[in-house]
Amino acid sequence: MTRRILVVDDEAGIRAVLREYLLADGHDVVEAATGRQALQVQAAAPADLVLLDIGLPDIDGLEVLRSLRQDDEVYVILVTARAEEVDKLVGLQVGADDYVTKPFSPREVAARVKTVLRRARGSAGAAAAPGPDSVVMDFGSLRIDVERREVTAGADDVELSALEFDLLAAMASSPGRVWSRRQLLDQVWGDDFFGDERVVDVHVRNLRRVLHDDATDPTVIGTVRGVGYKFLLGA
């Protein structure tokens, strides 16, 4: 299936190289040189995935990311020259699905795009995990509707990104199971993901925040020191 990719970078040379690789993979590619232009292009004809440079000349890339994240269906990979871990974590906290740092290999970027879109196609590494008899997982205080991709906590709707939903559904499909970071990456991001495993920690932190789950005394997602995480409800 052809996917529409929006490449956002103020350097024409970088856009051209990425465009060449992405077209070779069969994608439709559109470009933007500024944050404002990117938001205009996305509003007019939404892309399936956005390759977003953080260092844009007008709007900071993270602000653009926050605006893009209002649409849960778009996937975002950050491209940044800022190698400091804080920038990567801040970007992931506002909803990026992955990141690459400059200088980068265009082939690596194309591979990252393929990985994210493979997960997007099924929506489903995690969504499929519960099986046909578990379309709705009900844990009393927390209800996960896999088919509708909706989560409620009590009477409140819980707003999650697509990736956060997949991560939660994966863990909830096996209450009490201890998941390593690598296992969660394989299940949710895809087994060919080759980024930083700490991306899992960032998204678990986001899940805890939106679920009001205290990391020091969790009731939903527990930490297994030195290993990974487990879903506590229903265990």
CSV table of C-alpha atoms in Angstrom, one decimal:
chain,number,residue,atom,x,y,z
A,1,MET,CA,0.0,0.0,0.0
A,2,THR,CA,1.3,3.4,-0.9
A,3,ARG,CA,1.9,5.8,2.0
A,4,ARG,CA,2.1,9.5,2.0
A,5,ILE,CA,5.2,10.9,3.7
A,6,LEU,CA,5.8,14.5,4.7
A,7,VAL,CA,9.5,15.5,4.9
A,8,VAL,CA,10.0,18.7,6.9
A,9,ASP,CA,13.5,20.2,6.8
A,10,ASP,CA,14.8,23.7,6.0
A,11,GLU,CA,17.7,22.2,4.0
A,12,ALA,CA,16.7,21.4,0.4
A,13,GLY,CA,19.5,19.0,0.0
A,14,ILE,CA,18.4,16.8,2.9
A,15,ARG,CA,14.8,16.9,1.6
A,16,ALA,CA,16.0,15.8,-1.8
A,17,VAL,CA,18.0,12.9,-0.6
A,18,LEU,CA,15.2,11.6,1.7
A,19,ARG,CA,12.7,12.1,-1.1
A,20,GLU,CA,14.8,9.9,-3.4
A,21,TYR,CA,15.0,7.0,-1.0
A,22,LEU,CA,11.4,7.2,0.0
A,23,LEU,CA,10.2,7.3,-3.6
A,24,ALA,CA,12.3,4.3,-4.3
A,25,ASP,CA,10.4,2.5,-1.5
A,26,GLY,CA,7.1,3.3,-3.2
A,27,HIS,CA,5.9,6.1,-1.1
A,28,ASP,CA,4.3,9.4,-2.1
A,29,VAL,CA,6.4,12.2,-0.8
A,30,VAL,CA,5.6,15.9,-0.1
A,31,GLU,CA,7.9,18.5,1.4
A,32,ALA,CA,7.9,21.5,3.7
A,33,ALA,CA,10.8,23.8,4.6
A,34,THR,CA,9.2,25.5,7.6
A,35,GLY,CA,7.0,24.5,10.5
A,36,ARG,CA,4.1,26.7,9.3
A,37,GLN,CA,4.3,25.2,5.9
A,38,ALA,CA,4.3,21.7,7.3
A,39,LEU,CA,1.2,22.3,9.3
A,40,GLN,CA,-0.5,23.8,6.2
A,41,VAL,CA,0.5,20.8,4.1
A,42,GLN,CA,-0.7,18.4,6.7
A,43,ALA,CA,-4.0,20.2,7.1
A,44,ALA,CA,-4.7,20.2,3.4
A,45,ALA,CA,-3.7,16.6,2.6
A,46,PRO,CA,-2.7,14.6,5.7
A,47,ALA,CA,0.4,12.4,5.5
A,48,ASP,CA,0.6,9.0,7.1
A,49,LEU,CA,4.0,9.8,8.5
A,50,VAL,CA,6.0,12.9,9.1
A,51,LEU,CA,9.8,13.1,9.1
A,52,LEU,CA,10.2,16.2,11.2
A,53,ASP,CA,13.4,18.2,11.7
A,54,ILE,CA,13.5,19.8,15.2
A,55,GLY,CA,15.7,22.8,14.1
A,56,LEU,CA,13.3,24.7,11.9
A,57,PRO,CA,13.7,28.4,11.1
A,58,ASP,CA,10.3,29.6,12.2
A,59,ILE,CA,8.5,27.3,14.7
A,60,ASP,CA,10.4,25.0,16.9
A,61,GLY,CA,10.0,21.4,15.7
A,62,LEU,CA,8.7,20.2,19.0
A,63,GLU,CA,5.9,22.8,18.8
A,64,VAL,CA,5.1,21.5,15.4
A,65,LEU,CA,5.1,18.0,16.8
A,66,ARG,CA,2.6,19.0,19.5
A,67,SER,CA,0.3,20.3,16.9
A,68,LEU,CA,0.6,17.2,14.8
A,69,ARG,CA,-0.1,15.0,17.8
A,70,GLN,CA,-3.6,16.4,17.9
A,71,ASP,CA,-4.2,13.8,15.1
A,72,ASP,CA,-3.6,10.4,16.6
A,73,GLU,CA,-3.4,8.8,13.2
A,74,VAL,CA,-0.2,10.5,12.0
A,75,TYR,CA,3.1,8.9,12.9
A,76,VAL,CA,6.1,11.2,13.5
A,77,ILE,CA,9.8,10.5,13.3
A,78,LEU,CA,12.0,13.3,14.6
A,79,VAL,CA,15.2,14.2,12.8
A,80,THR,CA,17.5,16.2,14.9
A,81,ALA,CA,21.1,17.5,15.1
A,82,ARG,CA,20.7,17.9,18.9
A,83,ALA,CA,22.3,14.8,20.2
A,84,GLU,CA,21.6,15.5,23.9
A,85,GLU,CA,19.4,12.9,25.5
A,86,VAL,CA,17.1,15.6,26.9
A,87,ASP,CA,16.0,16.6,23.5
A,88,LYS,CA,15.2,13.1,22.5
A,89,LEU,CA,13.2,12.4,25.6
A,90,VAL,CA,11.3,15.7,25.4
A,91,GLY,CA,10.4,14.9,21.8
A,92,LEU,CA,9.2,11.4,22.7
A,93,GLN,CA,7.2,12.7,25.6
A,94,VAL,CA,5.1,14.9,23.3
A,95,GLY,CA,4.4,12.0,21.0
A,96,ALA,CA,7.2,11.1,18.5
A,97,ASP,CA,7.3,7.5,17.5
A,98,ASP,CA,11.0,7.4,16.8
A,99,TYR,CA,14.0,9.7,16.2
A,100,VAL,CA,17.2,9.8,14.2
A,101,THR,CA,20.1,12.2,14.7
A,102,LYS,CA,22.2,14.0,12.1
A,103,PRO,CA,24.3,13.1,10.4
A,104,PHE,CA,22.3,10.1,9.4
A,105,SER,CA,22.2,7.5,6.7
A,106,PRO,CA,19.2,8.0,4.3
A,107,ARG,CA,19.0,4.2,4.1
A,108,GLU,CA,18.6,4.1,7.9
A,109,VAL,CA,15.9,6.7,7.9
A,110,ALA,CA,14.0,4.8,5.1
A,111,ALA,CA,14.3,1.7,7.3
A,112,ARG,CA,12.9,3.5,10.3
A,113,VAL,CA,10.0,4.7,8.2
A,114,LYS,CA,9.3,1.2,7.0
A,115,THR,CA,9.3,-0.1,10.5
A,116,VAL,CA,6.8,2.5,11.8
A,117,LEU,CA,4.5,2.1,8.8
A,118,ARG,CA,4.6,-1.7,9.2
A,119,ARG,CA,3.2,-1.3,12.7
A,120,ALA,CA,0.7,1.4,11.5
A,121,ARG,CA,-0.6,-0.9,8.7
A,122,GLY,CA,-1.9,-3.5,11.2
A,123,SER,CA,-2.2,-1.1,14.0
A,124,ALA,CA,-1.6,-4.1,15.6
A,125,GLY,CA,1.2,-5.7,17.0
A,126,ALA,CA,-0.5,-5.1,20.3
A,127,ALA,CA,-4.1,-4.8,19.1
A,128,ALA,CA,-4.0,-8.3,17.6
A,129,ALA,CA,-2.4,-9.9,20.7
A,130,PRO,CA,-5.5,-10.4,22.9
A,131,GLY,CA,-7.2,-12.6,20.3
A,132,PRO,CA,-10.8,-12.8,19.0
A,133,ASP,CA,-12.2,-13.6,22.4
A,134,SER,CA,-10.7,-10.6,24.1
A,135,VAL,CA,-11.8,-7.6,21.9
A,136,VAL,CA,-12.6,-5.7,25.1
A,137,MET,CA,-10.3,-6.1,28.1
A,138,ASP,CA,-12.2,-5.0,31.3
A,139,PHE,CA,-10.2,-4.6,34.5
A,140,GLY,CA,-12.9,-2.8,36.5
A,141,SER,CA,-11.3,0.6,36.9
A,142,LEU,CA,-9.7,0.3,33.4
A,143,ARG,CA,-11.4,-0.8,30.1
A,144,ILE,CA,-9.5,-1.3,26.9
A,145,ASP,CA,-11.6,-1.7,23.7
A,146,VAL,CA,-9.1,-3.2,21.2
A,147,GLU,CA,-11.5,-3.1,18.2
A,148,ARG,CA,-12.5,0.6,18.8
A,149,ARG,CA,-9.0,1.5,20.1
A,150,GLU,CA,-10.6,3.2,23.1
A,151,VAL,CA,-9.5,3.3,26.7
A,152,THR,CA,-11.7,4.4,29.6
A,153,ALA,CA,-10.7,4.8,33.3
A,154,GLY,CA,-13.9,4.8,35.3
A,155,ALA,CA,-16.3,7.2,33.5
A,156,ASP,CA,-13.4,9.1,31.8
A,157,ASP,CA,-12.1,8.6,28.3
A,158,VAL,CA,-8.3,8.3,28.2
A,159,GLU,CA,-6.6,10.0,25.3
A,160,LEU,CA,-3.7,8.0,24.0
A,161,SER,CA,-1.5,8.2,20.9
A,162,ALA,CA,-1.7,5.2,18.6
A,163,LEU,CA,1.7,3.9,19.9
A,164,GLU,CA,0.7,4.4,23.6
A,165,PHE,CA,-2.5,2.4,22.9
A,166,ASP,CA,-0.6,-0.4,21.3
A,167,LEU,CA,1.9,-0.5,24.2
A,168,LEU,CA,-0.8,-0.6,26.8
A,169,ALA,CA,-2.8,-3.3,25.0
A,170,ALA,CA,0.3,-5.4,24.6
A,171,MET,CA,1.0,-5.5,28.3
A,172,ALA,CA,-2.7,-5.8,29.2
A,173,SER,CA,-3.1,-8.8,27.0
A,174,SER,CA,-1.0,-10.9,29.5
A,175,PRO,CA,-1.6,-9.5,33.0
A,176,GLY,CA,1.3,-10.3,35.3
A,177,ARG,CA,3.7,-11.2,32.5
A,178,VAL,CA,7.1,-9.6,32.8
A,179,TRP,CA,8.0,-7.9,29.5
A,180,SER,CA,11.5,-6.9,28.8
A,181,ARG,CA,12.1,-3.7,26.8
A,182,ARG,CA,13.2,-5.8,23.8
A,183,GLN,CA,10.1,-7.9,23.9
A,184,LEU,CA,7.9,-4.8,24.0
A,185,LEU,CA,9.9,-3.3,21.1
A,186,ASP,CA,9.4,-6.4,19.1
A,187,GLN,CA,5.7,-6.6,19.9
A,188,VAL,CA,4.8,-2.9,19.4
A,189,TRP,CA,7.5,-1.3,17.3
A,190,GLY,CA,8.3,-4.3,15.2
A,191,ASP,CA,11.1,-6.9,15.4
A,192,ASP,CA,13.3,-4.9,13.1
A,193,PHE,CA,13.3,-1.8,15.3
A,194,PHE,CA,16.9,-0.8,15.9
A,195,GLY,CA,16.6,2.4,17.9
A,196,ASP,CA,17.3,3.1,21.6
A,197,GLU,CA,15.5,0.6,23.9
A,198,ARG,CA,14.9,3.5,26.4
A,199,VAL,CA,12.1,4.7,24.1
A,200,VAL,CA,10.0,2.1,26.0
A,201,ASP,CA,10.7,3.8,29.3
A,202,VAL,CA,9.6,7.2,27.9
A,203,HIS,CA,6.2,5.8,26.6
A,204,VAL,CA,5.6,3.9,29.9
A,205,ARG,CA,6.2,7.1,31.7
A,206,ASN,CA,3.6,8.8,29.5
A,207,LEU,CA,1.1,6.0,30.1
A,208,ARG,CA,1.5,6.3,33.8
A,209,ARG,CA,1.0,10.0,33.6
A,210,VAL,CA,-2.3,9.8,31.6
A,211,LEU,CA,-3.5,6.9,33.7
A,212,HIS,CA,-2.6,8.7,37.0
A,213,ASP,CA,-0.5,5.7,38.0
A,214,ASP,CA,2.1,6.7,40.6
A,215,ALA,CA,5.5,5.2,39.5
A,216,THR,CA,6.5,4.9,43.2
A,217,ASP,CA,3.4,2.9,44.1
A,218,PRO,CA,1.9,1.7,40.8
A,219,THR,CA,-1.4,-0.1,40.4
A,220,VAL,CA,-1.5,-0.4,36.6
A,221,ILE,CA,2.1,-0.8,35.3
A,222,GLY,CA,4.8,-2.2,37.5
A,223,THR,CA,8.5,-2.0,37.0
A,224,VAL,CA,10.6,-5.1,37.3
A,225,ARG,CA,14.0,-3.8,38.1
A,226,GLY,CA,16.7,-4.8,35.7
A,227,VAL,CA,14.2,-6.5,33.4
A,228,GLY,CA,11.2,-4.3,32.2
A,229,TYR,CA,7.5,-3.9,33.0
A,230,LYS,CA,4.3,-5.8,33.8
A,231,PHE,CA,0.6,-5.1,33.8
A,232,LEU,CA,-0.7,-5.3,37.3
A,233,LEU,CA,-4.5,-5.3,36.9
A,234,GLY,CA,-6.0,-8.7,36.6
A,235,ALA,CA,-2.8,-10.4,37.5
